XYZ file of C-alpha atoms in Angstrom:
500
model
C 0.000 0.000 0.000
C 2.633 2.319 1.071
C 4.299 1.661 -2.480
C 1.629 2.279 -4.515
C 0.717 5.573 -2.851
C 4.526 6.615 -3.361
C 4.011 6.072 -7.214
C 0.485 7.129 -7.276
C 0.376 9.891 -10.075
C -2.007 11.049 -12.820
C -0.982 9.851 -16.429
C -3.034 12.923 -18.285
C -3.014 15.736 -15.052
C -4.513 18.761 -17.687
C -7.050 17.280 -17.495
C -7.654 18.469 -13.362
C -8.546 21.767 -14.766
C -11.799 20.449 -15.491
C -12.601 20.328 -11.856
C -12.115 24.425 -11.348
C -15.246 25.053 -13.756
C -17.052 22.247 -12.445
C -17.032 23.722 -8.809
C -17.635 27.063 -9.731
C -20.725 25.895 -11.767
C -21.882 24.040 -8.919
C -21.507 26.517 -6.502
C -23.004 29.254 -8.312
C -26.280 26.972 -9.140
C -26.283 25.022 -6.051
C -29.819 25.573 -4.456
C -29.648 27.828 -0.819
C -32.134 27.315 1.893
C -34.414 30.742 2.129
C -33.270 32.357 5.818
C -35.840 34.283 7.837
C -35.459 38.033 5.442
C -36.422 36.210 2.381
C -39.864 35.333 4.823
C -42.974 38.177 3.079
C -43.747 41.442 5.152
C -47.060 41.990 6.783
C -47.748 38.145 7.714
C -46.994 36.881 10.935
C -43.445 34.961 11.073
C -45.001 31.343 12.309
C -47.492 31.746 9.422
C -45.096 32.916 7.164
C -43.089 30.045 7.859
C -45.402 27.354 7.548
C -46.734 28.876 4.029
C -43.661 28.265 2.144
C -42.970 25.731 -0.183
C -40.261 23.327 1.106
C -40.241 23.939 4.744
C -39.839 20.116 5.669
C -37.794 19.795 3.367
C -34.108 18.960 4.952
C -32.347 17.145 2.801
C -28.747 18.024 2.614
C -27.663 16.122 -0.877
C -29.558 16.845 -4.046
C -29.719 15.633 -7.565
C -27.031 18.782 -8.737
C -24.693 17.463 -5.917
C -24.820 14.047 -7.329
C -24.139 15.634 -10.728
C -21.599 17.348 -9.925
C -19.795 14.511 -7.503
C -20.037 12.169 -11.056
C -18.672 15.123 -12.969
C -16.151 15.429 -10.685
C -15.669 11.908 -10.930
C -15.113 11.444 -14.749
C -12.596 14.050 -14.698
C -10.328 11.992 -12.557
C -10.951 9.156 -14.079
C -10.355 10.703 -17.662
C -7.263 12.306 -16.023
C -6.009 8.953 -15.940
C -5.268 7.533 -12.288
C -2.227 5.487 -11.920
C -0.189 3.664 -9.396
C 1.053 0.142 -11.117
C 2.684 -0.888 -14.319
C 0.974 -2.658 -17.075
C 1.232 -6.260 -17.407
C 3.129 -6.982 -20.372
C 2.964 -10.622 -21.713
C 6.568 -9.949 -23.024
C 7.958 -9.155 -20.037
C 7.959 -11.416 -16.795
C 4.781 -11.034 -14.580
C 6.764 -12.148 -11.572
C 10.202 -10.893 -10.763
C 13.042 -14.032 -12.761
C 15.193 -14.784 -10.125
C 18.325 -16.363 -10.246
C 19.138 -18.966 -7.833
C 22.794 -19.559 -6.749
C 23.598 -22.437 -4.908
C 26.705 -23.269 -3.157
C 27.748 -27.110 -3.668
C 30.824 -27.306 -1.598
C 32.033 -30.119 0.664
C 30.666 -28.376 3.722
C 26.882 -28.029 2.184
C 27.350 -31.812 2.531
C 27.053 -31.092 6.477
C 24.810 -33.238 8.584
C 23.924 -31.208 10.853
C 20.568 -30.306 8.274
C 19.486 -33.567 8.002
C 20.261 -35.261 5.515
C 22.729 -32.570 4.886
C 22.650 -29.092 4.496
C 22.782 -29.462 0.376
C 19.909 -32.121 0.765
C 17.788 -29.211 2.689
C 18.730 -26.651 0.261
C 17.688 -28.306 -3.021
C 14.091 -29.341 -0.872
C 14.184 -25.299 -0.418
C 14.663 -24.605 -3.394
C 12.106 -27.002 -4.730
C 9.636 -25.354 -2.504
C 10.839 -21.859 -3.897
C 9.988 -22.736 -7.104
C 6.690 -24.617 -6.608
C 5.154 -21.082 -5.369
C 6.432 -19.448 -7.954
C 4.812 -21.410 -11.114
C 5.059 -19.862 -13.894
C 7.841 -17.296 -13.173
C 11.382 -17.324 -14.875
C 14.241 -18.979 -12.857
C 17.407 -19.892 -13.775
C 19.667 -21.885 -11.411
C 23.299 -21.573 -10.988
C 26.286 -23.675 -9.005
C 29.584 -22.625 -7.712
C 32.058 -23.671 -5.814
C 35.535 -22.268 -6.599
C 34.007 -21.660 -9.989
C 30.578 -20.776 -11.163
C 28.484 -22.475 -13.872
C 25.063 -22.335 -15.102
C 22.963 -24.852 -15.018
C 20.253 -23.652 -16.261
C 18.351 -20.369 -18.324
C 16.022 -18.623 -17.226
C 13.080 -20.840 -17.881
C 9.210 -21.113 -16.389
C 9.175 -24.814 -16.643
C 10.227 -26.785 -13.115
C 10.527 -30.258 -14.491
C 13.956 -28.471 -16.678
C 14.898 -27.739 -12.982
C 14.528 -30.431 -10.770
C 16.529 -32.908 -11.820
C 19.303 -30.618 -12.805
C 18.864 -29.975 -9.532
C 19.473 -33.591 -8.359
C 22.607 -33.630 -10.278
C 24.263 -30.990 -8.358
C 27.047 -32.279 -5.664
C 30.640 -31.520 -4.586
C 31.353 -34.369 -7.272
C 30.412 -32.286 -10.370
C 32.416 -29.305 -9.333
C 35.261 -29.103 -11.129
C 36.996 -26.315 -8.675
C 36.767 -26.256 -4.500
C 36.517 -22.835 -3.269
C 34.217 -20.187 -2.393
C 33.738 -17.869 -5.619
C 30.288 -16.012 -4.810
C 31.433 -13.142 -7.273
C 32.102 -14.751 -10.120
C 28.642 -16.763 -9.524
C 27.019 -13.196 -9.099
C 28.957 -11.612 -12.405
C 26.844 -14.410 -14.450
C 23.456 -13.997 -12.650
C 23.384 -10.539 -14.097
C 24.854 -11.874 -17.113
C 21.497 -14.036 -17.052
C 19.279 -11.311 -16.023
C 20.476 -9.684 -18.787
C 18.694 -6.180 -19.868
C 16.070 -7.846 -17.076
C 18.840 -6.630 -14.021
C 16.568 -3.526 -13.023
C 13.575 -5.968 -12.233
C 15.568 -9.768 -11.534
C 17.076 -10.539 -8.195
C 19.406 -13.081 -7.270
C 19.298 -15.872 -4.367
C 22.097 -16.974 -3.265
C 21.915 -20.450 -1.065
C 24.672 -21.000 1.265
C 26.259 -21.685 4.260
C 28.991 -19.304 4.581
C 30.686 -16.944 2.240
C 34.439 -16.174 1.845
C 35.432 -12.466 3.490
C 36.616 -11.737 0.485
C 34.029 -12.423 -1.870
C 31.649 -9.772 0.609
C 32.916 -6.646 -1.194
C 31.841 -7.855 -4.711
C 28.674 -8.427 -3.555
C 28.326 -5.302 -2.069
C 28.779 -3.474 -5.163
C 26.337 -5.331 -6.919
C 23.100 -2.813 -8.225
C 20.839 -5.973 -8.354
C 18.633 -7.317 -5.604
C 20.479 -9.532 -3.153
C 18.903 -12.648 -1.195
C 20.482 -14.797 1.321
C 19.154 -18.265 2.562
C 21.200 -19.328 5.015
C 21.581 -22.916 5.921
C 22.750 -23.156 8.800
C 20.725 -24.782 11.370
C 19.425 -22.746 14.568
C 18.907 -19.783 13.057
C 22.471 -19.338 12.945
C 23.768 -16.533 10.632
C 26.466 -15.758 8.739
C 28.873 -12.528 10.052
C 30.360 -11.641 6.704
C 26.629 -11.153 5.572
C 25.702 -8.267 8.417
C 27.904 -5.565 6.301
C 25.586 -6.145 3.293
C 23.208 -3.172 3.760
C 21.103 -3.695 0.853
C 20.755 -7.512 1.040
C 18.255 -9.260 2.161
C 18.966 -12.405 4.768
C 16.371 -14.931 5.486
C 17.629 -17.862 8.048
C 16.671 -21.455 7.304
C 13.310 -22.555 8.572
C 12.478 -25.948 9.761
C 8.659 -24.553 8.122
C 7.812 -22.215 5.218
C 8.303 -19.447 6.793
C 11.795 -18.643 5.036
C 10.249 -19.302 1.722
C 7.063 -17.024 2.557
C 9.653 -14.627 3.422
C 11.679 -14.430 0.588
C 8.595 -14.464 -1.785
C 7.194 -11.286 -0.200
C 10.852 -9.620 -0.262
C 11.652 -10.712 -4.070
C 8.071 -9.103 -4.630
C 8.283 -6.184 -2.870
C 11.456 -5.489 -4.649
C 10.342 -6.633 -8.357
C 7.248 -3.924 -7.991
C 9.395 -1.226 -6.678
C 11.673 -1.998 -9.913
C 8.267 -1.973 -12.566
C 8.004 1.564 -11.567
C 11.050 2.767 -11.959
C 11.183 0.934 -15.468
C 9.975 3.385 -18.503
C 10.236 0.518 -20.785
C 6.660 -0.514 -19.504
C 3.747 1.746 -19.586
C 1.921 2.755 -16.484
C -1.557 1.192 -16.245
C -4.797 3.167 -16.656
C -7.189 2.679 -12.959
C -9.874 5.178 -14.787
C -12.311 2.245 -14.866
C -12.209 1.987 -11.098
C -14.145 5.335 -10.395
C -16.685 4.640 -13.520
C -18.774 1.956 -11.184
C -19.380 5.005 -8.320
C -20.664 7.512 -11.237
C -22.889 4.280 -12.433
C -24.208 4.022 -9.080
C -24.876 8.126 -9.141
C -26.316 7.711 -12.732
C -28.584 4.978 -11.767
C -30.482 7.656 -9.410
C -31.330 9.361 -12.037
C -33.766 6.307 -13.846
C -37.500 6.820 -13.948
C -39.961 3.889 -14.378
C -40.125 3.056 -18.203
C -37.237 5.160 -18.922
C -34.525 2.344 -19.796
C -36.969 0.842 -21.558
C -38.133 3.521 -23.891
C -34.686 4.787 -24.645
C -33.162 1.165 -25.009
C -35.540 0.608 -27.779
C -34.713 4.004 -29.215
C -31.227 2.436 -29.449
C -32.147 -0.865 -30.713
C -33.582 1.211 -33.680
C -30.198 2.726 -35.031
C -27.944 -0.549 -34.574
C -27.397 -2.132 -37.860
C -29.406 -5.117 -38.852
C -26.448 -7.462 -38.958
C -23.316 -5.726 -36.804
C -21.477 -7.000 -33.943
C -22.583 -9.994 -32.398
C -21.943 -9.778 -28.464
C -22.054 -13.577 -27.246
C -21.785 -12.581 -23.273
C -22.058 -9.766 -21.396
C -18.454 -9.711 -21.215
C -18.241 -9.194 -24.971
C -20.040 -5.687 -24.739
C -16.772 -4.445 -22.550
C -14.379 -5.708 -23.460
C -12.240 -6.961 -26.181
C -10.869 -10.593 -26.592
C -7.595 -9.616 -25.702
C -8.788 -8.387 -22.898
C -10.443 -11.349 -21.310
C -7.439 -12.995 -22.345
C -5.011 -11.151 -20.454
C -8.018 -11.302 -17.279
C -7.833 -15.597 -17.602
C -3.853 -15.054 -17.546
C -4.097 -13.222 -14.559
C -6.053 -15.383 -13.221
C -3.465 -18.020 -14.368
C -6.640 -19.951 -16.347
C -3.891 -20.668 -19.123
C -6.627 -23.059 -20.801
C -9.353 -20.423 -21.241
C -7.166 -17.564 -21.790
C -5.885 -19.647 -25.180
C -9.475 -19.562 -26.474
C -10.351 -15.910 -25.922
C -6.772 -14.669 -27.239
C -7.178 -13.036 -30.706
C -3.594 -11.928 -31.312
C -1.087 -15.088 -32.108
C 2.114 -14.182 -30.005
C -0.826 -13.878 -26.965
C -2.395 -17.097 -27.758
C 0.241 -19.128 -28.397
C 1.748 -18.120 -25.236
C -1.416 -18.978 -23.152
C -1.553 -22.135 -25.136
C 2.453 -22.869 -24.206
C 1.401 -21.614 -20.796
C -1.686 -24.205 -20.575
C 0.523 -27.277 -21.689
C -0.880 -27.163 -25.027
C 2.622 -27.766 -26.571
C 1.796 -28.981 -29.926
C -0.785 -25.958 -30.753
C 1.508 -23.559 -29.510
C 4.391 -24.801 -31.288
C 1.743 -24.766 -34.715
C 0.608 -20.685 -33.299
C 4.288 -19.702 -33.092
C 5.143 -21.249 -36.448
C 2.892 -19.118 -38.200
C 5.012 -15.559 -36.664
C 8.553 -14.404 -38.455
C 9.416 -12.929 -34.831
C 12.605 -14.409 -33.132
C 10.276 -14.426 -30.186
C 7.930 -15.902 -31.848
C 10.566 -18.868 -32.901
C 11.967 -18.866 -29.469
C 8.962 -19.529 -28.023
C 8.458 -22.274 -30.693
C 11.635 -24.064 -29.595
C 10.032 -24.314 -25.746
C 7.130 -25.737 -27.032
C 8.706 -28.169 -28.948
C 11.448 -29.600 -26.795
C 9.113 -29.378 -23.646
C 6.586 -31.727 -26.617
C 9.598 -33.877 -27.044
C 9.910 -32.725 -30.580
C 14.236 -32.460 -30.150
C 14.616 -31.461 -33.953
C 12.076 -29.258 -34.710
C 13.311 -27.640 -31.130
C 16.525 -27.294 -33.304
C 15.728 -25.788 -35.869
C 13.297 -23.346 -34.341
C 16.012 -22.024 -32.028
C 18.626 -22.185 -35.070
C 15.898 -19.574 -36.798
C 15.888 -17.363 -33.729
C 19.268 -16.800 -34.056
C 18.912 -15.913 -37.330
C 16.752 -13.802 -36.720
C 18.700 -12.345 -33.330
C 21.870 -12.985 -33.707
C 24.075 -12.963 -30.149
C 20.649 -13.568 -28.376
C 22.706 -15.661 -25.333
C 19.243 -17.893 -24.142
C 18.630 -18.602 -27.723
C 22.255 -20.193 -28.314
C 21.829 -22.087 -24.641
C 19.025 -23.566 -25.180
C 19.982 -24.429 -28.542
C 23.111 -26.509 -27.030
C 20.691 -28.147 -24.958
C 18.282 -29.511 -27.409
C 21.407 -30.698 -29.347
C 22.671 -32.248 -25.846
C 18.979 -33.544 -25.299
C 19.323 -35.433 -28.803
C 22.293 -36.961 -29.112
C 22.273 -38.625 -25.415
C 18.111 -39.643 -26.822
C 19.532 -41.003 -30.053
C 22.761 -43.011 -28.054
C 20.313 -44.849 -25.844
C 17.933 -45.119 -28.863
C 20.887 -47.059 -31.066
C 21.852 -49.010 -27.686
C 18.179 -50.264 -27.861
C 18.241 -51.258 -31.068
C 21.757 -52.933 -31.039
C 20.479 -54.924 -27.970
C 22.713 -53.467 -25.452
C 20.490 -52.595 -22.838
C 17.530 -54.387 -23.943
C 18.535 -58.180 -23.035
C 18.916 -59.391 -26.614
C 20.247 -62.732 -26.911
C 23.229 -63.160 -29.412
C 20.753 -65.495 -31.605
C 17.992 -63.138 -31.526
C 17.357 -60.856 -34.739
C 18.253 -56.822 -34.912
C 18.395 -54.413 -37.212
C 21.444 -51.857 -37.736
C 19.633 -48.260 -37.101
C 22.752 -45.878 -37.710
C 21.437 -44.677 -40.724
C 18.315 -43.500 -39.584
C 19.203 -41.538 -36.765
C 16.543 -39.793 -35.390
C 13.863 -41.502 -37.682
C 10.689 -42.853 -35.257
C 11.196 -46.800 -36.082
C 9.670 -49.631 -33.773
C 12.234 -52.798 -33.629
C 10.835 -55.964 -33.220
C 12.959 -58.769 -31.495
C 11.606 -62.471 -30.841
C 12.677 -62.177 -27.511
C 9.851 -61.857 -24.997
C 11.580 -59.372 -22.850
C 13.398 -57.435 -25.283
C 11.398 -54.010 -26.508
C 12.644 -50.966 -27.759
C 13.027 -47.873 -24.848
C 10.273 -45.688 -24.739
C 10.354 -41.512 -24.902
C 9.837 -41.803 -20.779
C 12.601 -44.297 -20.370
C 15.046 -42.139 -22.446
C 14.828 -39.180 -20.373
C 15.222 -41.785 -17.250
C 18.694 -42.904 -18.441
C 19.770 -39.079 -19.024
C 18.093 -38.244 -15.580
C 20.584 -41.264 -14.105
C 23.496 -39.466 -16.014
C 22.728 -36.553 -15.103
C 26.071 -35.580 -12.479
C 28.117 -37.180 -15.039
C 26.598 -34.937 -17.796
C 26.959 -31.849 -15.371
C 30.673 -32.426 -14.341
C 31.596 -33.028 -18.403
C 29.905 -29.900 -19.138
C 31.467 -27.877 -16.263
C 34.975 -29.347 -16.445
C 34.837 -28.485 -20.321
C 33.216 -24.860 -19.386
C 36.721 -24.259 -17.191
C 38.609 -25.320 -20.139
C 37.305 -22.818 -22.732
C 37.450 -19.897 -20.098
C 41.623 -21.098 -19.614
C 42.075 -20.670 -22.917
């Protein structure tokens, strides 16, 4: 409340000059009670008195005050009253966060049972079940930092990247919480004014405390340390905000309301998004006033009178809804209301719908909405669809045409890796299948050579009972169980380009 009455301004103020005339009209035409001189000569006061017209009557609000309250009204509300951005489908709805987590020999503490890492990744879990649908990208460091993962709105990309994480996969012991803040805001991106960064831990080096102090972007601290313990280096970081570890939710409820807080204080300081029009709030009080002013038969008579100039065959309103507002509109209302499903039906323009549609698990229609758009949004958005629908080429290729169309776009290249990653570890334990490898082939049972069709949906048949190809779910099992050793080859290769 106190925020919104510190950015509460007027997006049109000429329009206040309205109000001058409008009071002095009203005042000047307001009706006065008659005092005792206005009372005729030569009749006897009490007679007088009871003679004129209106004695009784005491009211204090008339029909011109009205009038003039809904006048009054209208002009603030065409004045344009304003104390919020506008939601903007193109820009996060929530604050992206990036999560740091510490995976360091001592995170592997039991004093958090299981272990202080253990509790973290449940925290973190929990962090990012409350926040459906917001962008979070996670990131490990030890004595180097890597990223895991992109900003992204799907948890199932997280979790079991998550999983992978330990003290194994770190290709560097140490403590480097500036390095692993220098490539959250690399992350964030041109999103730094309105992202934050988490960092999970359990202690910080002294020296790493002055880089983090410099930092312009939102700090958070969970500390894991059991107790309520806290961490000394921490209590020079002014700006920062430190939540202890919680046995409950109260740490995450905590850091929700803080990363919040802090994401709507950044929306209004950020020009890039227009402020958002509350006019329509005062039009239901001058409805109320108007609807004083109805007479029996009245909105029947003159609702005829209307029905007489509409055109025979014009706009079709199919709900009441329809007669205020616009498709989009009820669109962006479902979103809001995080109705993903309905808000893909109401949506007329594509980029809107397909993103309700990606939104609503509808991966294949919004993979066939953003196919339709030349925007290297629009093919971003594509290649989410379609790797989140399993479709690891097409997920290619769409990302391959964002790039075209955005060059240097960082997420774009990323995730483009990843599909590529995604598909050749899919297509290794696709050709072990078929060469009988994992699938309990005898050496006198029949296979077929698949090399050549890499990629290509086939269905093996073998004559052995137990022997069937892998299916789509048991793929992403097997890269799920390789998961740390896919992390440490990544990061150990990740040290070696930045050494060179």
């Amino acid at each position: 409340m106190i925020d919104a009455l510190a950015q509460f301004h007027f997006l049109r103020p000429y329009w206040l000059l309205l109000l001058l005339p409008i009071a002095a009209v009203w005042w000047l035409t307001r009706p006065r009670r008659p005092g005792s001189s206005d009372l005729p000569a030569g009749i006897a006061s009490h007679l007088a008195q009871a003679l004129r017209l209106g004695a009784q009557d005491q009211r204090r609000v008339g029909p011109l005050d009205l009038t003039a309250l809904a006048a009054g009204l209208l002009t603030l509300a065409v004045a344009g009253p304003t104390w919020s951005r506008a939601p903007n489908p193109l820009i996060a709805d929530t604050a992206p966060l990036v999560i740091a987590l510490k995976v360091t020999d001592s995170m592997e503490e039991a004093d958090l049972a299981p272990s202080r890492l253990d509790r973290a990744k449940l925290k973190i879990t929990d962090l990012i079940n409350t926040r459906a649908g917001a962008p979070t990208a996670l990131i490990a460091y030890a004595g180097t930092a890597h990223r895991v993962a992109p900003l992204t709105e799907d948890a199932n990309i997280l979790r079991p990247l998550l999983e992978g994480l330990t003290p194994a996969v770190m290709p560097v012991a140490g403590d480097a919480a500036g390095d692993a803040l220098t490539l959250a805001q690399d992350i964030l991106g041109d999103q730094i004014g309105t992202g934050a960064v988490l960092f999970v831990l359990d202690d910080v080096d002294p020296q790493q405390v002055s880089a983090l102090g410099q930092s312009d972007t939102p700090l958070f601290f969970l500390t894991m340390l059991p107790n309520g313990r806290q961490i000394p280096q921490l209590d020079g970081l002014r700006s920062a905000t430190i939540v202890p570890f919680s046995g409950d939710d109260r740490d995450i409820t905590r850091l929700n309301r803080g990363i919040t807080r802090s994401f709507s204080t950044a929306l209004g300081e950020d020009d890039r998004v227009d402020w958002q029009d509350r006019a329509w709030i005062l039009a239901w009080p001058v409805a109320l006033i108007a609807l004083l002013w109805f007479r029996r038969g009245w909105v029947i008579r003159w609702g005829f009178v209307v029905l007489l100039f509409l055109p025979p065959s014009g706009a079709r309103a199919d709900g009441w809804r329809d007669w205020f507002l616009t498709p989009d509109q009820q669109g962006q209302i479902a979103m809001n209301r995080k109705d993903y499903a309905a808000a893909s039906t109401l949506f007329n323009d594509p980029y809107h719908r397909g993103y309700a549609q990606l939104k609503a698990g509808q991966y294949a229609e919004a993979s066939e909405t953003f196919a339709q758009l030349s925007t290297p949004e629009a093919a971003f958005a594509e290649g989410m669809a379609r790797i989140r629908n399993r479709e690891y080429r097409p997920a290619i290729v769409a990302f391959e045409t964002a790039l075209e169309r955005r060059p240097d776009w960082p997420e774009a290249a990323y995730n483009l890796a990843v599909a590529q990653a995604i598909l050749a570890e899919v297509e290794s334990t696709r050709e072990q299948s078929d060469t009988g490898e994992e699938a309990g082939i005898g050496a006198d049972d029949v296979v077929f050579d698949n090399e050549a069709g890499l990629g290509a949906d086939t269905t093996q048949q073998a004559e052995t009972g137990d022997a069937a190809p892998l299916s789509a779910d048991q793929w992403i099992s097997a890269i799920d169980t390789d998961m740390q050793d896919f992390l440490r080859s990544r990061f150990v290769l990740e040290n070696q380009e930045r050494s060179q």
